[in-house]
Amino acid sequence: MKRCRKCKVVKPLDDFYRAKGMRDGYRWDCKACNLAAKKLWYEANRESVIAKAVTWQQENRERYNQRQREYKRARPELERAGHLLRKFGLITAEFEQLNAAQGGCCAICGRAPKAGKHLHVDHDHDTGEVRGLLCFSCNVGVGNFANDVERLLRTVNYLEQRPAEQAELDGLARERAGLLSGLA
């Protein structure tokens, strides 16, 4: 047991940091008081601390980037969980629940992702609302059509046209292209 000189409370030694220079081998202030003092110091010196860190990162860019890569590589599950939370507001359990509800397959094409890969979270870019999980190809396809339902329906009609109608449309397209090239 030891008395903290700051808060004056007698606490067990586990509540104190070790310090070789002290007679009993522990700091004079408890962990709670020490952390509170550090927090106050940081708040008072926040700008200079951040500026110093940014300067170091810029001066040691390759070393900093290597550290970041190693850190991310060492904890892929936590990186994924952080990404899901930041980008979509989903915790891992919610993602897994959505994945199970879809049977682990893409909501559009029904294919399962390759081993070691995840389905992508499809969301409305305007509202941020999660719609479901898609494979890479379907997610890119929906994204390329910019969530424009009318455009997607025209694409479906285009794909369902009979070959004769398609040949007629191809002829019109060539004719227009020839007219446009003559203008240039």
PDB file of C-alpha atoms in Angstrom:
ATOM      1  CA  MET A   1       0.000   0.000   0.000  1.00  0.00           C
ATOM      2  CA  LYS A   2       1.129   3.501  -0.769  1.00  0.00           C
ATOM      3  CA  ARG A   3      -0.278   7.003  -0.411  1.00  0.00           C
ATOM      4  CA  CYS A   4      -0.524   9.135  -3.562  1.00  0.00           C
ATOM      5  CA  ARG A   5       1.006  12.552  -2.920  1.00  0.00           C
ATOM      6  CA  LYS A   6      -1.439  14.169  -5.322  1.00  0.00           C
ATOM      7  CA  CYS A   7      -4.863  12.808  -4.337  1.00  0.00           C
ATOM      8  CA  LYS A   8      -3.748  11.777  -0.801  1.00  0.00           C
ATOM      9  CA  VAL A   9      -5.488   8.390  -1.089  1.00  0.00           C
ATOM     10  CA  VAL A  10      -3.830   5.196   0.125  1.00  0.00           C
ATOM     11  CA  LYS A  11      -3.899   2.680  -2.733  1.00  0.00           C
ATOM     12  CA  PRO A  12      -2.413  -0.745  -3.533  1.00  0.00           C
ATOM     13  CA  LEU A  13       0.969  -0.764  -5.334  1.00  0.00           C
ATOM     14  CA  ASP A  14      -0.728  -2.003  -8.523  1.00  0.00           C
ATOM     15  CA  ASP A  15      -2.278   1.477  -8.801  1.00  0.00           C
ATOM     16  CA  PHE A  16       1.197   3.060  -9.166  1.00  0.00           C
ATOM     17  CA  TYR A  17       3.639   2.977 -12.081  1.00  0.00           C
ATOM     18  CA  ARG A  18       7.044   1.473 -11.433  1.00  0.00           C
ATOM     19  CA  ALA A  19       9.996   3.878 -11.131  1.00  0.00           C
ATOM     20  CA  LYS A  20      13.536   2.608 -10.526  1.00  0.00           C
ATOM     21  CA  GLY A  21      14.745   5.866  -8.967  1.00  0.00           C
ATOM     22  CA  MET A  22      12.200   5.812  -6.163  1.00  0.00           C
ATOM     23  CA  ARG A  23      13.046   4.213  -2.805  1.00  0.00           C
ATOM     24  CA  ASP A  24      10.151   1.724  -2.972  1.00  0.00           C
ATOM     25  CA  GLY A  25      10.349   1.326  -6.782  1.00  0.00           C
ATOM     26  CA  TYR A  26       7.051   3.110  -7.543  1.00  0.00           C
ATOM     27  CA  ARG A  27       6.160   6.645  -8.667  1.00  0.00           C
ATOM     28  CA  TRP A  28       4.975   9.182  -6.081  1.00  0.00           C
ATOM     29  CA  ASP A  29       1.626   9.723  -7.854  1.00  0.00           C
ATOM     30  CA  CYS A  30      -0.954   7.054  -8.633  1.00  0.00           C
ATOM     31  CA  LYS A  31      -1.803   5.999 -12.196  1.00  0.00           C
ATOM     32  CA  ALA A  32      -5.093   7.941 -12.184  1.00  0.00           C
ATOM     33  CA  CYS A  33      -3.426  11.193 -11.078  1.00  0.00           C
ATOM     34  CA  ASN A  34      -0.526  10.653 -13.478  1.00  0.00           C
ATOM     35  CA  LEU A  35      -2.869  10.115 -16.437  1.00  0.00           C
ATOM     36  CA  ALA A  36      -4.972  13.146 -15.448  1.00  0.00           C
ATOM     37  CA  ALA A  37      -1.826  15.316 -15.365  1.00  0.00           C
ATOM     38  CA  LYS A  38      -0.738  13.976 -18.769  1.00  0.00           C
ATOM     39  CA  LYS A  39      -4.174  14.730 -20.202  1.00  0.00           C
ATOM     40  CA  LEU A  40      -4.062  18.310 -18.894  1.00  0.00           C
ATOM     41  CA  TRP A  41      -0.567  18.795 -20.314  1.00  0.00           C
ATOM     42  CA  TYR A  42      -1.658  17.445 -23.699  1.00  0.00           C
ATOM     43  CA  GLU A  43      -4.701  19.744 -23.801  1.00  0.00           C
ATOM     44  CA  ALA A  44      -2.462  22.723 -23.038  1.00  0.00           C
ATOM     45  CA  ASN A  45       0.133  21.722 -25.674  1.00  0.00           C
ATOM     46  CA  ARG A  46      -2.078  19.988 -28.241  1.00  0.00           C
ATOM     47  CA  GLU A  47      -1.163  22.099 -31.268  1.00  0.00           C
ATOM     48  CA  SER A  48       2.587  21.802 -30.754  1.00  0.00           C
ATOM     49  CA  VAL A  49       2.382  18.045 -30.123  1.00  0.00           C
ATOM     50  CA  ILE A  50       0.362  17.504 -33.310  1.00  0.00           C
ATOM     51  CA  ALA A  51       2.667  19.778 -35.314  1.00  0.00           C
ATOM     52  CA  LYS A  52       5.696  17.855 -34.060  1.00  0.00           C
ATOM     53  CA  ALA A  53       4.108  14.510 -35.001  1.00  0.00           C
ATOM     54  CA  VAL A  54       3.136  15.759 -38.470  1.00  0.00           C
ATOM     55  CA  THR A  55       6.639  17.148 -39.026  1.00  0.00           C
ATOM     56  CA  TRP A  56       8.186  13.807 -38.059  1.00  0.00           C
ATOM     57  CA  GLN A  57       5.797  11.952 -40.393  1.00  0.00           C
ATOM     58  CA  GLN A  58       6.705  14.239 -43.292  1.00  0.00           C
ATOM     59  CA  GLU A  59      10.450  14.032 -42.645  1.00  0.00           C
ATOM     60  CA  ASN A  60      10.324  10.235 -42.268  1.00  0.00           C
ATOM     61  CA  ARG A  61       7.643   9.438 -44.835  1.00  0.00           C
ATOM     62  CA  GLU A  62       8.992   6.036 -45.908  1.00  0.00           C
ATOM     63  CA  ARG A  63       9.569   4.884 -42.339  1.00  0.00           C
ATOM     64  CA  TYR A  64       6.119   6.126 -41.287  1.00  0.00           C
ATOM     65  CA  ASN A  65       4.415   4.420 -44.262  1.00  0.00           C
ATOM     66  CA  GLN A  66       6.247   1.164 -43.525  1.00  0.00           C
ATOM     67  CA  ARG A  67       5.069   1.291 -39.898  1.00  0.00           C
ATOM     68  CA  GLN A  68       1.507   1.919 -41.050  1.00  0.00           C
ATOM     69  CA  ARG A  69       1.637  -1.016 -43.510  1.00  0.00           C
ATOM     70  CA  GLU A  70       2.993  -3.365 -40.831  1.00  0.00           C
ATOM     71  CA  TYR A  71       0.410  -2.191 -38.322  1.00  0.00           C
ATOM     72  CA  LYS A  72      -2.463  -2.769 -40.749  1.00  0.00           C
ATOM     73  CA  ARG A  73      -1.088  -6.127 -41.918  1.00  0.00           C
ATOM     74  CA  ALA A  74      -0.847  -7.332 -38.314  1.00  0.00           C
ATOM     75  CA  ARG A  75      -4.524  -6.710 -37.598  1.00  0.00           C
ATOM     76  CA  PRO A  76      -6.706  -7.181 -40.708  1.00  0.00           C
ATOM     77  CA  GLU A  77      -9.902  -8.018 -38.768  1.00  0.00           C
ATOM     78  CA  LEU A  78      -9.682  -4.793 -36.787  1.00  0.00           C
ATOM     79  CA  GLU A  79      -8.911  -2.796 -39.943  1.00  0.00           C
ATOM     80  CA  ARG A  80     -11.992  -4.248 -41.647  1.00  0.00           C
ATOM     81  CA  ALA A  81     -14.143  -3.587 -38.570  1.00  0.00           C
ATOM     82  CA  GLY A  82     -12.939   0.026 -38.475  1.00  0.00           C
ATOM     83  CA  HIS A  83     -13.632   0.477 -42.183  1.00  0.00           C
ATOM     84  CA  LEU A  84     -17.174  -0.907 -41.865  1.00  0.00           C
ATOM     85  CA  LEU A  85     -17.897   1.360 -38.920  1.00  0.00           C
ATOM     86  CA  ARG A  86     -16.391   4.537 -40.421  1.00  0.00           C
ATOM     87  CA  LYS A  87     -17.770   4.129 -43.935  1.00  0.00           C
ATOM     88  CA  PHE A  88     -21.155   2.456 -43.376  1.00  0.00           C
ATOM     89  CA  GLY A  89     -21.911   2.694 -39.646  1.00  0.00           C
ATOM     90  CA  LEU A  90     -21.942  -1.109 -39.399  1.00  0.00           C
ATOM     91  CA  ILE A  91     -20.358  -3.163 -36.662  1.00  0.00           C
ATOM     92  CA  THR A  92     -18.919  -6.535 -37.676  1.00  0.00           C
ATOM     93  CA  ALA A  93     -21.858  -8.401 -36.115  1.00  0.00           C
ATOM     94  CA  GLU A  94     -24.328  -6.431 -38.268  1.00  0.00           C
ATOM     95  CA  PHE A  95     -22.280  -7.176 -41.393  1.00  0.00           C
ATOM     96  CA  GLU A  96     -22.233 -10.885 -40.516  1.00  0.00           C
ATOM     97  CA  GLN A  97     -25.982 -10.831 -39.844  1.00  0.00           C
ATOM     98  CA  LEU A  98     -26.611  -9.225 -43.254  1.00  0.00           C
ATOM     99  CA  ASN A  99     -24.248 -11.735 -44.866  1.00  0.00           C
ATOM    100  CA  ALA A 100     -26.088 -14.658 -43.226  1.00  0.00           C
ATOM    101  CA  ALA A 101     -29.475 -13.266 -44.294  1.00  0.00           C
ATOM    102  CA  GLN A 102     -28.227 -13.251 -47.912  1.00  0.00           C
ATOM    103  CA  GLY A 103     -26.815 -16.764 -47.575  1.00  0.00           C
ATOM    104  CA  GLY A 104     -23.258 -15.476 -47.965  1.00  0.00           C
ATOM    105  CA  CYS A 105     -23.910 -14.607 -51.609  1.00  0.00           C
ATOM    106  CA  CYS A 106     -24.268 -11.479 -53.732  1.00  0.00           C
ATOM    107  CA  ALA A 107     -27.774  -9.955 -53.574  1.00  0.00           C
ATOM    108  CA  ILE A 108     -27.818  -9.503 -57.381  1.00  0.00           C
ATOM    109  CA  CYS A 109     -26.046 -12.433 -59.044  1.00  0.00           C
ATOM    110  CA  GLY A 110     -26.136 -14.932 -56.166  1.00  0.00           C
ATOM    111  CA  ARG A 111     -22.423 -15.803 -56.382  1.00  0.00           C
ATOM    112  CA  ALA A 112     -20.378 -16.362 -53.238  1.00  0.00           C
ATOM    113  CA  PRO A 113     -17.116 -14.390 -52.914  1.00  0.00           C
ATOM    114  CA  LYS A 114     -13.803 -16.100 -53.571  1.00  0.00           C
ATOM    115  CA  ALA A 115     -11.955 -17.607 -50.606  1.00  0.00           C
ATOM    116  CA  GLY A 116     -10.465 -14.933 -48.371  1.00  0.00           C
ATOM    117  CA  LYS A 117     -12.593 -12.184 -49.951  1.00  0.00           C
ATOM    118  CA  HIS A 118     -15.649 -10.362 -48.612  1.00  0.00           C
ATOM    119  CA  LEU A 119     -18.823  -9.145 -50.212  1.00  0.00           C
ATOM    120  CA  HIS A 120     -18.966  -5.377 -50.669  1.00  0.00           C
ATOM    121  CA  VAL A 121     -21.446  -3.201 -48.798  1.00  0.00           C
ATOM    122  CA  ASP A 122     -23.843  -1.541 -51.242  1.00  0.00           C
ATOM    123  CA  HIS A 123     -25.252   1.744 -49.976  1.00  0.00           C
ATOM    124  CA  ASP A 124     -27.171   4.731 -51.214  1.00  0.00           C
ATOM    125  CA  HIS A 125     -24.620   7.516 -51.717  1.00  0.00           C
ATOM    126  CA  ASP A 126     -27.202  10.217 -50.997  1.00  0.00           C
ATOM    127  CA  THR A 127     -28.692   8.854 -47.757  1.00  0.00           C
ATOM    128  CA  GLY A 128     -25.901   6.489 -46.663  1.00  0.00           C
ATOM    129  CA  GLU A 129     -28.484   3.724 -46.151  1.00  0.00           C
ATOM    130  CA  VAL A 130     -27.094   0.200 -46.553  1.00  0.00           C
ATOM    131  CA  ARG A 131     -29.030  -1.781 -49.175  1.00  0.00           C
ATOM    132  CA  GLY A 132     -27.228  -5.114 -49.109  1.00  0.00           C
ATOM    133  CA  LEU A 133     -24.034  -6.983 -49.926  1.00  0.00           C
ATOM    134  CA  LEU A 134     -22.759  -7.368 -53.490  1.00  0.00           C
ATOM    135  CA  CYS A 135     -19.854  -9.079 -55.224  1.00  0.00           C
ATOM    136  CA  PHE A 136     -17.177  -6.808 -56.662  1.00  0.00           C
ATOM    137  CA  SER A 137     -18.537  -6.982 -60.225  1.00  0.00           C
ATOM    138  CA  CYS A 138     -22.131  -6.192 -59.306  1.00  0.00           C
ATOM    139  CA  ASN A 139     -21.065  -3.416 -56.929  1.00  0.00           C
ATOM    140  CA  VAL A 140     -18.969  -1.774 -59.654  1.00  0.00           C
ATOM    141  CA  GLY A 141     -21.812  -2.220 -62.152  1.00  0.00           C
ATOM    142  CA  VAL A 142     -24.330  -0.512 -59.891  1.00  0.00           C
ATOM    143  CA  GLY A 143     -21.798   2.227 -59.181  1.00  0.00           C
ATOM    144  CA  ASN A 144     -21.094   2.795 -62.870  1.00  0.00           C
ATOM    145  CA  PHE A 145     -24.804   3.314 -63.471  1.00  0.00           C
ATOM    146  CA  ALA A 146     -24.784   5.930 -60.688  1.00  0.00           C
ATOM    147  CA  ASN A 147     -27.864   4.374 -59.008  1.00  0.00           C
ATOM    148  CA  ASP A 148     -29.935   5.567 -61.995  1.00  0.00           C
ATOM    149  CA  VAL A 149     -32.851   3.106 -62.235  1.00  0.00           C
ATOM    150  CA  GLU A 150     -34.021   4.527 -65.571  1.00  0.00           C
ATOM    151  CA  ARG A 151     -30.590   3.972 -67.069  1.00  0.00           C
ATOM    152  CA  LEU A 152     -30.513   0.408 -65.743  1.00  0.00           C
ATOM    153  CA  LEU A 153     -33.944  -0.298 -67.259  1.00  0.00           C
ATOM    154  CA  ARG A 154     -32.761   1.044 -70.633  1.00  0.00           C
ATOM    155  CA  THR A 155     -29.766  -1.282 -70.326  1.00  0.00           C
ATOM    156  CA  VAL A 156     -32.079  -4.249 -69.687  1.00  0.00           C
ATOM    157  CA  ASN A 157     -34.156  -3.303 -72.730  1.00  0.00           C
ATOM    158  CA  TYR A 158     -30.977  -2.967 -74.786  1.00  0.00           C
ATOM    159  CA  LEU A 159     -29.784  -6.429 -73.741  1.00  0.00           C
ATOM    160  CA  GLU A 160     -33.194  -8.007 -74.448  1.00  0.00           C
ATOM    161  CA  GLN A 161     -33.556  -6.598 -78.003  1.00  0.00           C
ATOM    162  CA  ARG A 162     -33.848  -9.057 -80.858  1.00  0.00           C
ATOM    163  CA  PRO A 163     -30.855  -9.356 -83.230  1.00  0.00           C
ATOM    164  CA  ALA A 164     -32.748  -7.719 -86.176  1.00  0.00           C
ATOM    165  CA  GLU A 165     -33.614  -4.672 -84.066  1.00  0.00           C
ATOM    166  CA  GLN A 166     -30.027  -4.584 -82.856  1.00  0.00           C
ATOM    167  CA  ALA A 167     -28.692  -4.640 -86.426  1.00  0.00           C
ATOM    168  CA  GLU A 168     -31.003  -1.739 -87.298  1.00  0.00           C
ATOM    169  CA  LEU A 169     -29.761   0.241 -84.276  1.00  0.00           C
ATOM    170  CA  ASP A 170     -26.137  -0.549 -85.162  1.00  0.00           C
ATOM    171  CA  GLY A 171     -26.742   0.810 -88.669  1.00  0.00           C
ATOM    172  CA  LEU A 172     -28.206   4.026 -87.255  1.00  0.00           C
ATOM    173  CA  ALA A 173     -25.261   4.367 -84.884  1.00  0.00           C
ATOM    174  CA  ARG A 174     -22.763   3.937 -87.756  1.00  0.00           C
ATOM    175  CA  GLU A 175     -24.663   6.475 -89.848  1.00  0.00           C
ATOM    176  CA  ARG A 176     -24.616   9.042 -87.011  1.00  0.00           C
ATOM    177  CA  ALA A 177     -20.952   8.355 -86.349  1.00  0.00           C
ATOM    178  CA  GLY A 178     -20.199   8.988 -90.039  1.00  0.00           C
ATOM    179  CA  LEU A 179     -22.105  12.274 -89.941  1.00  0.00           C
ATOM    180  CA  LEU A 180     -20.270  13.330 -86.794  1.00  0.00           C
ATOM    181  CA  SER A 181     -16.873  12.408 -88.206  1.00  0.00           C
ATOM    182  CA  GLY A 182     -17.634  14.484 -91.290  1.00  0.00           C
ATOM    183  CA  LEU A 183     -18.272  17.514 -89.072  1.00  0.00           C
ATOM    184  CA  ALA A 184     -14.938  17.210 -87.325  1.00  0.00           C
TER     185      ALA A 184
END
